[in-house]
XYZ file of C-alpha atoms in Angstrom:
518
model
C 6.157 -24.417 60.509
C 2.518 -24.262 59.449
C 0.575 -21.058 59.943
C -3.157 -20.774 59.306
C -4.351 -17.185 59.256
C -8.073 -17.457 58.803
C -10.910 -19.693 57.720
C -14.447 -19.317 56.440
C -16.054 -22.482 57.732
C -18.906 -22.104 60.194
C -18.607 -25.406 62.058
C -19.580 -26.622 65.471
C -16.544 -28.784 66.032
C -14.135 -31.009 64.194
C -10.591 -31.087 62.784
C -8.717 -30.980 59.528
C -6.005 -33.493 58.700
C -3.726 -32.597 55.850
C -0.651 -34.505 54.777
C 2.300 -33.003 52.997
C 5.456 -34.367 51.363
C 8.530 -32.950 49.683
C 8.868 -33.457 45.940
C 12.250 -33.909 44.228
C 12.467 -30.211 43.358
C 12.477 -29.257 47.032
C 9.043 -27.634 47.289
C 6.351 -28.897 49.570
C 3.381 -30.527 47.973
C 0.347 -30.602 50.302
C -2.646 -32.711 49.586
C -5.902 -32.849 51.400
C -6.213 -36.359 52.750
C -9.177 -36.394 55.070
C -11.733 -34.079 56.589
C -13.941 -35.033 59.513
C -16.536 -32.485 60.528
C -19.180 -32.444 63.229
C -21.397 -29.592 62.258
C -24.847 -28.122 62.063
C -25.739 -27.901 58.352
C -27.620 -24.629 58.902
C -24.397 -22.955 60.017
C -22.256 -24.134 57.128
C -20.898 -21.350 54.941
C -18.266 -21.866 52.278
C -16.215 -19.194 50.615
C -15.501 -19.014 46.936
C -11.941 -20.198 47.746
C -13.250 -23.739 48.096
C -13.538 -25.558 44.771
C -16.191 -27.959 46.054
C -19.735 -27.965 47.363
C -21.341 -29.729 50.299
C -24.959 -30.794 49.955
C -27.050 -30.714 53.123
C -29.008 -33.796 52.173
C -25.842 -35.847 51.856
C -24.362 -34.667 55.128
C -24.760 -37.090 57.949
C -26.058 -35.924 61.266
C -22.919 -36.484 63.259
C -20.247 -36.150 60.647
C -19.275 -36.126 57.039
C -16.275 -37.575 55.240
C -15.178 -35.708 52.156
C -13.002 -37.262 49.443
C -9.350 -36.204 49.009
C -7.916 -33.730 46.485
C -10.666 -31.207 47.080
C -8.669 -28.476 48.781
C -5.607 -26.998 47.104
C -3.054 -25.392 49.411
C 0.117 -23.775 48.145
C 3.271 -23.923 50.251
C 6.826 -22.562 50.223
C 10.032 -24.310 51.247
C 10.373 -22.774 54.685
C 7.011 -21.270 55.641
C 3.799 -22.900 54.635
C 0.963 -20.354 54.446
C -2.642 -21.219 53.918
C -4.217 -18.513 51.785
C -6.281 -16.154 53.928
C -9.999 -16.013 53.392
C -11.923 -12.794 53.408
C -14.346 -13.138 56.253
C -14.496 -14.866 59.537
C -17.547 -17.037 60.009
C -19.607 -17.405 63.105
C -18.444 -20.418 65.049
C -20.774 -22.248 67.343
C -18.183 -24.580 68.702
C -14.460 -25.318 68.841
C -12.381 -26.293 65.788
C -9.166 -28.273 65.962
C -6.715 -28.154 63.061
C -4.337 -31.117 62.773
C -1.490 -31.094 60.281
C 0.585 -34.265 59.905
C 3.370 -35.568 57.668
C 2.662 -39.051 56.361
C 5.369 -39.419 53.727
C 9.145 -39.537 54.051
C 11.477 -40.283 56.928
C 12.077 -36.629 57.859
C 8.645 -36.139 59.232
C 8.151 -33.247 61.570
C 5.361 -35.039 63.421
C 1.958 -33.608 64.122
C 1.208 -29.953 64.710
C -2.069 -29.305 66.547
C -3.569 -25.868 66.795
C -5.624 -25.484 69.948
C -9.401 -25.036 69.604
C -10.713 -21.534 69.115
C -14.151 -20.618 70.358
C -16.497 -18.098 68.816
C -15.670 -15.606 71.550
C -12.227 -15.157 70.030
C -13.460 -14.616 66.513
C -13.551 -10.976 65.423
C -16.497 -9.363 63.748
C -16.099 -7.868 60.242
C -15.660 -4.393 61.733
C -12.879 -5.585 64.010
C -10.804 -6.723 61.028
C -10.193 -3.055 60.259
C -8.643 -2.434 63.686
C -4.886 -2.755 64.191
C -3.763 -6.094 65.559
C -2.517 -4.507 68.789
C -5.592 -2.367 69.403
C -7.152 -4.732 71.948
C -8.871 -1.972 73.927
C -10.824 -0.754 70.902
C -11.835 -4.301 70.009
C -13.046 -5.044 73.524
C -14.989 -1.777 73.677
C -16.667 -2.554 70.370
C -17.758 -5.978 71.558
C -19.211 -4.591 74.774
C -21.137 -1.908 72.894
C -22.591 -4.488 70.498
C -23.696 -6.691 73.388
C -25.251 -3.733 75.160
C -27.219 -2.614 72.117
C -28.441 -6.133 71.385
C -29.641 -6.677 74.942
C -31.342 -3.302 75.111
C -33.043 -3.756 71.781
C -34.234 -7.268 72.485
C -35.295 -7.210 76.109
C -35.712 -3.861 77.744
C -36.507 -1.025 75.408
C -40.153 -1.439 74.440
C -41.560 -3.684 77.130
C -40.244 -1.672 80.072
C -41.507 1.604 78.633
C -45.029 0.195 78.316
C -44.879 -1.234 81.835
C -43.622 2.015 83.352
C -46.438 3.994 81.772
C -49.098 1.494 82.846
C -47.913 1.137 86.449
C -47.453 4.899 86.819
C -51.002 5.599 85.665
C -52.437 2.852 87.879
C -50.542 4.043 90.956
C -51.540 7.677 90.523
C -55.196 6.820 89.920
C -55.465 4.503 92.939
C -53.702 7.059 95.136
C -56.182 9.765 94.150
C -59.109 7.447 94.860
C -57.696 6.539 98.270
C -57.302 10.217 99.115
C -60.903 10.980 98.128
C -62.478 7.735 99.350
C -64.177 9.403 102.313
C -66.052 11.664 99.894
C -67.037 8.741 97.677
C -68.146 6.209 100.265
C -68.966 8.694 103.039
C -67.444 6.243 105.495
C -63.976 6.252 107.062
C -61.751 3.792 105.212
C -58.286 2.672 106.208
C -55.326 4.444 104.570
C -54.154 3.012 101.265
C -57.400 1.083 101.028
C -56.933 0.159 97.349
C -53.215 0.762 97.008
C -52.278 -1.797 99.649
C -53.784 -4.895 97.939
C -52.524 -3.643 94.587
C -48.911 -3.350 95.756
C -48.925 -6.576 97.773
C -50.216 -8.636 94.848
C -47.893 -6.967 92.348
C -44.776 -7.598 94.434
C -45.793 -11.152 95.334
C -46.561 -12.170 91.730
C -43.388 -10.588 90.338
C -41.222 -12.400 92.909
C -42.951 -15.764 92.518
C -42.588 -15.409 88.751
C -38.802 -15.683 89.012
C -39.329 -19.182 90.401
C -42.296 -20.299 88.314
C -40.996 -19.213 84.894
C -37.905 -21.498 84.925
C -39.961 -24.182 86.666
C -42.583 -24.180 83.917
C -39.816 -24.251 81.329
C -38.211 -27.284 82.957
C -41.600 -29.000 83.123
C -42.009 -28.285 79.385
C -45.273 -26.419 79.827
C -44.664 -24.736 76.499
C -47.097 -22.937 74.250
C -47.996 -24.146 70.779
C -48.319 -21.307 68.275
C -51.261 -21.657 65.908
C -50.353 -21.923 62.238
C -53.105 -19.514 61.202
C -51.488 -16.604 63.060
C -48.919 -14.113 61.744
C -45.651 -15.682 60.625
C -43.560 -13.637 63.048
C -45.281 -15.355 65.975
C -43.376 -18.535 65.133
C -40.429 -17.096 67.091
C -42.542 -17.406 70.274
C -42.748 -21.160 69.957
C -41.571 -22.914 73.089
C -42.362 -20.033 75.472
C -43.778 -21.345 78.781
C -47.517 -20.925 79.202
C -50.220 -21.389 81.849
C -48.920 -18.438 83.878
C -52.396 -18.119 85.345
C -51.519 -21.061 87.567
C -49.520 -18.804 89.870
C -50.719 -15.219 89.495
C -54.486 -15.908 89.691
C -54.320 -17.724 93.075
C -52.053 -15.022 94.484
C -54.544 -12.294 93.580
C -57.404 -14.258 95.141
C -55.510 -15.150 98.331
C -54.295 -11.583 98.946
C -57.854 -10.267 98.630
C -59.245 -12.891 100.990
C -56.554 -12.264 103.583
C -57.092 -8.493 103.575
C -60.890 -8.768 103.959
C -60.417 -11.493 106.574
C -62.416 -14.186 104.729
C -65.557 -12.451 105.959
C -67.001 -11.008 102.741
C -69.593 -13.141 100.962
C -69.164 -11.163 97.732
C -65.393 -11.719 97.649
C -65.904 -15.408 98.404
C -68.304 -15.799 95.470
C -66.067 -13.854 93.080
C -63.053 -15.927 94.154
C -64.920 -19.185 93.597
C -66.053 -18.120 90.122
C -62.519 -17.028 89.234
C -60.946 -20.309 90.292
C -63.678 -22.326 88.532
C -63.001 -20.635 85.198
C -59.261 -21.028 85.825
C -59.831 -24.783 86.114
C -61.684 -24.786 82.773
C -58.808 -22.913 81.179
C -56.280 -25.276 82.731
C -58.070 -28.256 81.229
C -58.068 -26.539 77.851
C -54.341 -25.749 78.088
C -53.362 -29.275 79.058
C -55.318 -30.833 76.202
C -53.970 -28.218 73.786
C -50.337 -29.016 74.608
C -50.882 -32.733 74.144
C -52.863 -32.433 70.899
C -50.725 -29.836 69.093
C -52.791 -26.718 69.851
C -56.126 -28.547 69.606
C -57.736 -28.146 73.017
C -61.326 -28.323 74.077
C -63.816 -27.781 71.298
C -65.400 -24.339 71.299
C -68.833 -25.811 71.890
C -67.795 -27.930 74.856
C -65.840 -25.082 76.447
C -68.812 -22.740 76.156
C -71.021 -25.411 77.728
C -68.673 -25.542 80.726
C -68.640 -21.752 80.965
C -72.438 -21.583 80.792
C -72.720 -24.208 83.500
C -70.353 -22.288 85.802
C -72.122 -18.987 85.094
C -75.547 -20.515 85.725
C -74.430 -21.900 89.075
C -73.098 -18.461 90.035
C -76.406 -16.835 89.062
C -78.384 -19.213 91.297
C -75.967 -18.590 94.160
C -76.294 -14.859 93.646
C -80.090 -15.050 93.770
C -80.148 -17.223 96.889
C -77.472 -15.437 98.931
C -77.806 -12.292 100.992
C -75.308 -9.889 99.449
C -75.016 -6.128 99.282
C -76.958 -4.691 96.361
C -77.842 -1.151 95.245
C -80.448 0.233 97.615
C -80.961 -3.305 99.012
C -82.715 -4.306 95.794
C -81.678 -7.346 93.786
C -81.694 -7.651 90.010
C -81.252 -3.905 89.443
C -78.712 -2.177 87.215
C -77.570 1.365 88.168
C -77.253 3.706 85.198
C -76.282 7.389 85.029
C -78.945 10.071 85.298
C -81.541 10.508 84.000
C -81.941 6.728 83.598
C -81.310 5.797 87.235
C -82.032 2.261 88.450
C -83.427 -0.323 86.035
C -84.927 -3.506 87.429
C -84.289 -6.449 85.104
C -86.033 -9.135 87.135
C -85.691 -12.518 85.468
C -83.413 -11.091 82.788
C -80.703 -10.430 85.361
C -79.392 -14.056 85.421
C -79.213 -14.096 81.613
C -77.239 -10.852 81.619
C -74.912 -12.337 84.237
C -74.449 -15.456 82.149
C -73.745 -13.402 79.040
C -71.086 -11.371 80.861
C -69.288 -14.482 82.098
C -69.076 -16.057 78.650
C -68.304 -12.854 76.749
C -65.658 -11.521 79.156
C -63.854 -14.860 79.436
C -63.675 -15.390 75.681
C -62.973 -11.716 74.990
C -59.832 -11.729 77.142
C -58.856 -15.081 75.648
C -59.007 -13.572 72.145
C -57.070 -10.504 73.282
C -54.236 -12.620 74.679
C -52.307 -12.743 71.407
C -49.556 -10.161 71.917
C -47.005 -9.809 74.695
C -48.574 -7.860 77.556
C -51.771 -6.937 75.715
C -54.305 -8.906 77.771
C -52.495 -8.460 81.075
C -52.165 -4.670 80.775
C -55.699 -4.001 79.599
C -57.058 -6.331 82.298
C -55.121 -4.347 84.923
C -56.860 -1.138 83.888
C -60.262 -2.843 83.682
C -59.932 -4.147 87.258
C -58.930 -0.706 88.523
C -61.964 0.844 86.835
C -64.289 -1.769 88.329
C -62.735 -1.305 91.771
C -63.602 2.386 91.617
C -67.092 1.744 90.234
C -68.116 -0.784 92.915
C -66.536 1.110 95.820
C -69.770 2.859 96.969
C -71.785 -0.392 96.807
C -69.385 -3.036 98.135
C -66.044 -1.745 99.378
C -64.746 -5.271 100.075
C -65.288 -6.220 96.451
C -63.190 -3.227 95.382
C -60.308 -4.758 97.366
C -60.729 -7.919 95.304
C -60.518 -5.880 92.099
C -57.433 -3.972 93.256
C -55.733 -7.232 94.250
C -56.440 -8.802 90.860
C -55.163 -5.640 89.155
C -51.928 -5.904 91.122
C -51.580 -9.571 90.179
C -51.891 -8.663 86.493
C -49.356 -5.832 86.893
C -46.871 -8.170 88.572
C -47.384 -10.739 85.839
C -46.523 -8.105 83.230
C -42.955 -8.065 84.539
C -42.527 -11.471 82.899
C -45.183 -11.153 80.185
C -44.031 -7.867 78.656
C -42.349 -7.689 75.266
C -40.587 -10.034 74.751
C -42.570 -12.354 76.961
C -40.929 -14.971 79.156
C -44.273 -16.649 79.880
C -47.887 -16.521 78.671
C -50.998 -16.583 80.859
C -52.741 -19.165 78.671
C -56.425 -19.977 78.868
C -55.893 -20.614 82.572
C -55.328 -16.933 83.198
C -57.512 -15.449 80.452
C -60.729 -17.250 81.400
C -60.150 -16.568 85.095
C -59.683 -12.825 84.538
C -62.903 -12.653 82.524
C -64.821 -14.458 85.254
C -63.402 -12.149 87.934
C -64.565 -9.044 86.076
C -68.001 -10.528 85.370
C -68.497 -11.565 89.004
C -67.705 -8.037 90.228
C -70.339 -6.637 87.886
C -72.925 -9.308 88.747
C -72.621 -8.792 92.498
C -73.149 -5.023 92.223
C -75.135 -4.551 89.021
C -72.293 -2.492 87.470
C -72.618 -3.994 83.990
C -72.446 -0.675 82.183
C -69.038 0.294 83.675
C -67.871 -3.252 82.922
C -68.570 -2.918 79.199
C -66.913 0.508 79.125
C -63.731 -0.560 80.930
C -63.509 -3.732 78.807
C -63.709 -1.835 75.522
C -60.563 -3.491 74.138
C -61.952 -6.970 74.831
C -65.262 -6.000 73.239
C -63.532 -4.745 70.075
C -61.441 -7.909 69.797
C -64.515 -10.128 70.143
C -66.541 -8.033 67.703
C -63.782 -8.218 65.094
C -63.915 -12.016 65.201
C -67.721 -12.085 65.050
C -67.829 -9.696 62.086
C -65.071 -11.536 60.235
C -66.697 -14.952 60.576
C -70.226 -13.703 59.864
C -69.253 -11.770 56.749
C -67.150 -14.606 55.374
C -69.852 -17.247 55.822
C -72.613 -15.007 54.481
C -70.763 -13.956 51.320
C -69.580 -17.489 50.715
C -73.151 -18.761 50.926
C -74.575 -16.213 48.471
C -71.619 -15.536 46.153
C -69.560 -18.721 46.384
C -66.473 -16.870 47.596
C -66.033 -15.497 51.098
C -65.125 -11.862 51.775
C -63.031 -10.792 54.719
C -63.375 -7.508 56.528
C -59.896 -7.780 58.110
C -56.722 -9.398 56.922
C -56.870 -11.572 60.006
C -58.990 -11.644 63.144
C -58.788 -10.672 65.992
C -58.097 -7.001 65.482
C -54.529 -7.009 66.824
C -53.512 -9.612 64.217
C -54.939 -7.381 61.473
C -52.917 -4.410 62.712
C -49.783 -6.519 62.910
C -50.207 -7.709 59.324
C -50.648 -4.080 58.281
C -47.092 -3.407 59.448
C -47.700 -1.993 62.939
C -45.122 -3.290 65.386
C -46.249 -5.378 68.323
C -45.119 -2.981 71.117
C -46.826 -0.077 69.324
C -50.127 -1.971 69.238
C -49.828 -2.765 72.931
C -48.980 0.855 73.814
C -51.988 2.119 71.843
C -54.243 -0.396 73.601
C -52.913 0.777 76.975
C -53.612 4.425 76.138
C -57.124 3.591 74.948
C -57.780 1.501 78.059
C -56.638 4.361 80.309
C -59.310 6.603 78.807
C -61.911 3.850 79.166
C -60.912 3.226 82.791
C -61.403 6.880 83.706
C -64.753 6.928 81.934
C -65.940 3.696 83.546
C -64.925 4.851 87.016
C -66.746 8.147 86.578
C -69.882 6.442 85.252
C -69.883 3.984 88.137
C -69.549 6.697 90.780
C -72.252 8.878 89.265
C -74.666 5.958 88.849
C -75.101 5.327 92.582
């Protein structure tokens, strides 16, 4: 009878074949005849009990044959015991042990031990439990699984989402309750809350279909090598989430306003146009190993789209502050400022800066989506006295971003990509251009402004010092700003939570400035 008590090989699958014979003195003499292993070299761990080494470079992909006389096993006359090893290794597959007698006429035949999966292997702590204490072992395994799942998936991301959605819901509810004082016109109940909730629920439900679909279509992100090293674990995450949550936000807004608002139609068109530019960039980036459209060509496309929107805005008959075009409302004592021919250039600047600012911010799980949610809520409040239909568009886009966060929170199941980032920037810029609320836009988008400024300062300082001194100086360890904080040791969920808190303050300030400017 052959009894094997433990092993310390971390193998995917395979079997041992050992032959044994009886010497004249009556003791069993086992010799290691052949070993066939199908294994993953990364998972191979050998204990000090093995008097041989396996080199990864010499191991074949699908198997390895080791020479005989490499494993010494002592045996007794009646019971053959293989010396027990200290630790159990992690097993990624089944192992089959085959013992056979190849010498002598009194062969006992082959003894095959059935495969053992990694589920049956105890952890180091479980070795201390009594062999019959199955309840304690099972309870320990369940507790380990529970802690691992909670730590990896739910703890940080859900807390950030709960805080963000709670703040957004309370703020929109207060605005809906006081809307008659703000607009001085009777508005329907839940005027802003309704598009927010509809978009959030629709995007979160559709995400459960689109996330595995994008994964099966291999629409996977390519992590840039210049980023922090810990971001390499995000490689292979599906991207281009803007393909499903941007259209949902636009469609919900159009349905609620009844396709009758010219301002919402123009903002929707600009949003979808920038989404198409981002989609082109994402597709080229996936095919060329994270090398998409050149920065110059992408900016040319953005300028072209922004210029077309400016001409449409000038030619169309839309609601404007005090029925005057090209004016920017500012808080007292500044009042209204007429920009005239400078208004299209300011519109163009907002389109390019907002689109690229959100694109730079989209580097951490939930960072761009959460801050964009708060920015849309602030703009919805700011434009409510001027164009109430456009505030529905902003609330719908905010709900789409909130629903997307269910899948984009830490740790993210999908990224929005340039498809979503450029579209969100264009949506914010179009709301400001149609109403002249540029000042509340820059306040509510403070996080995007800081991220863009960090990149501009980093590049400018490096090139200037390199030109004059020969060596470039860097203001940050890495740009944008969130990468610098991450390299300083701040954890990713903490950075996102701080950005949410800062954006909440900016949203309240932007909403107040917008209401007091009209």
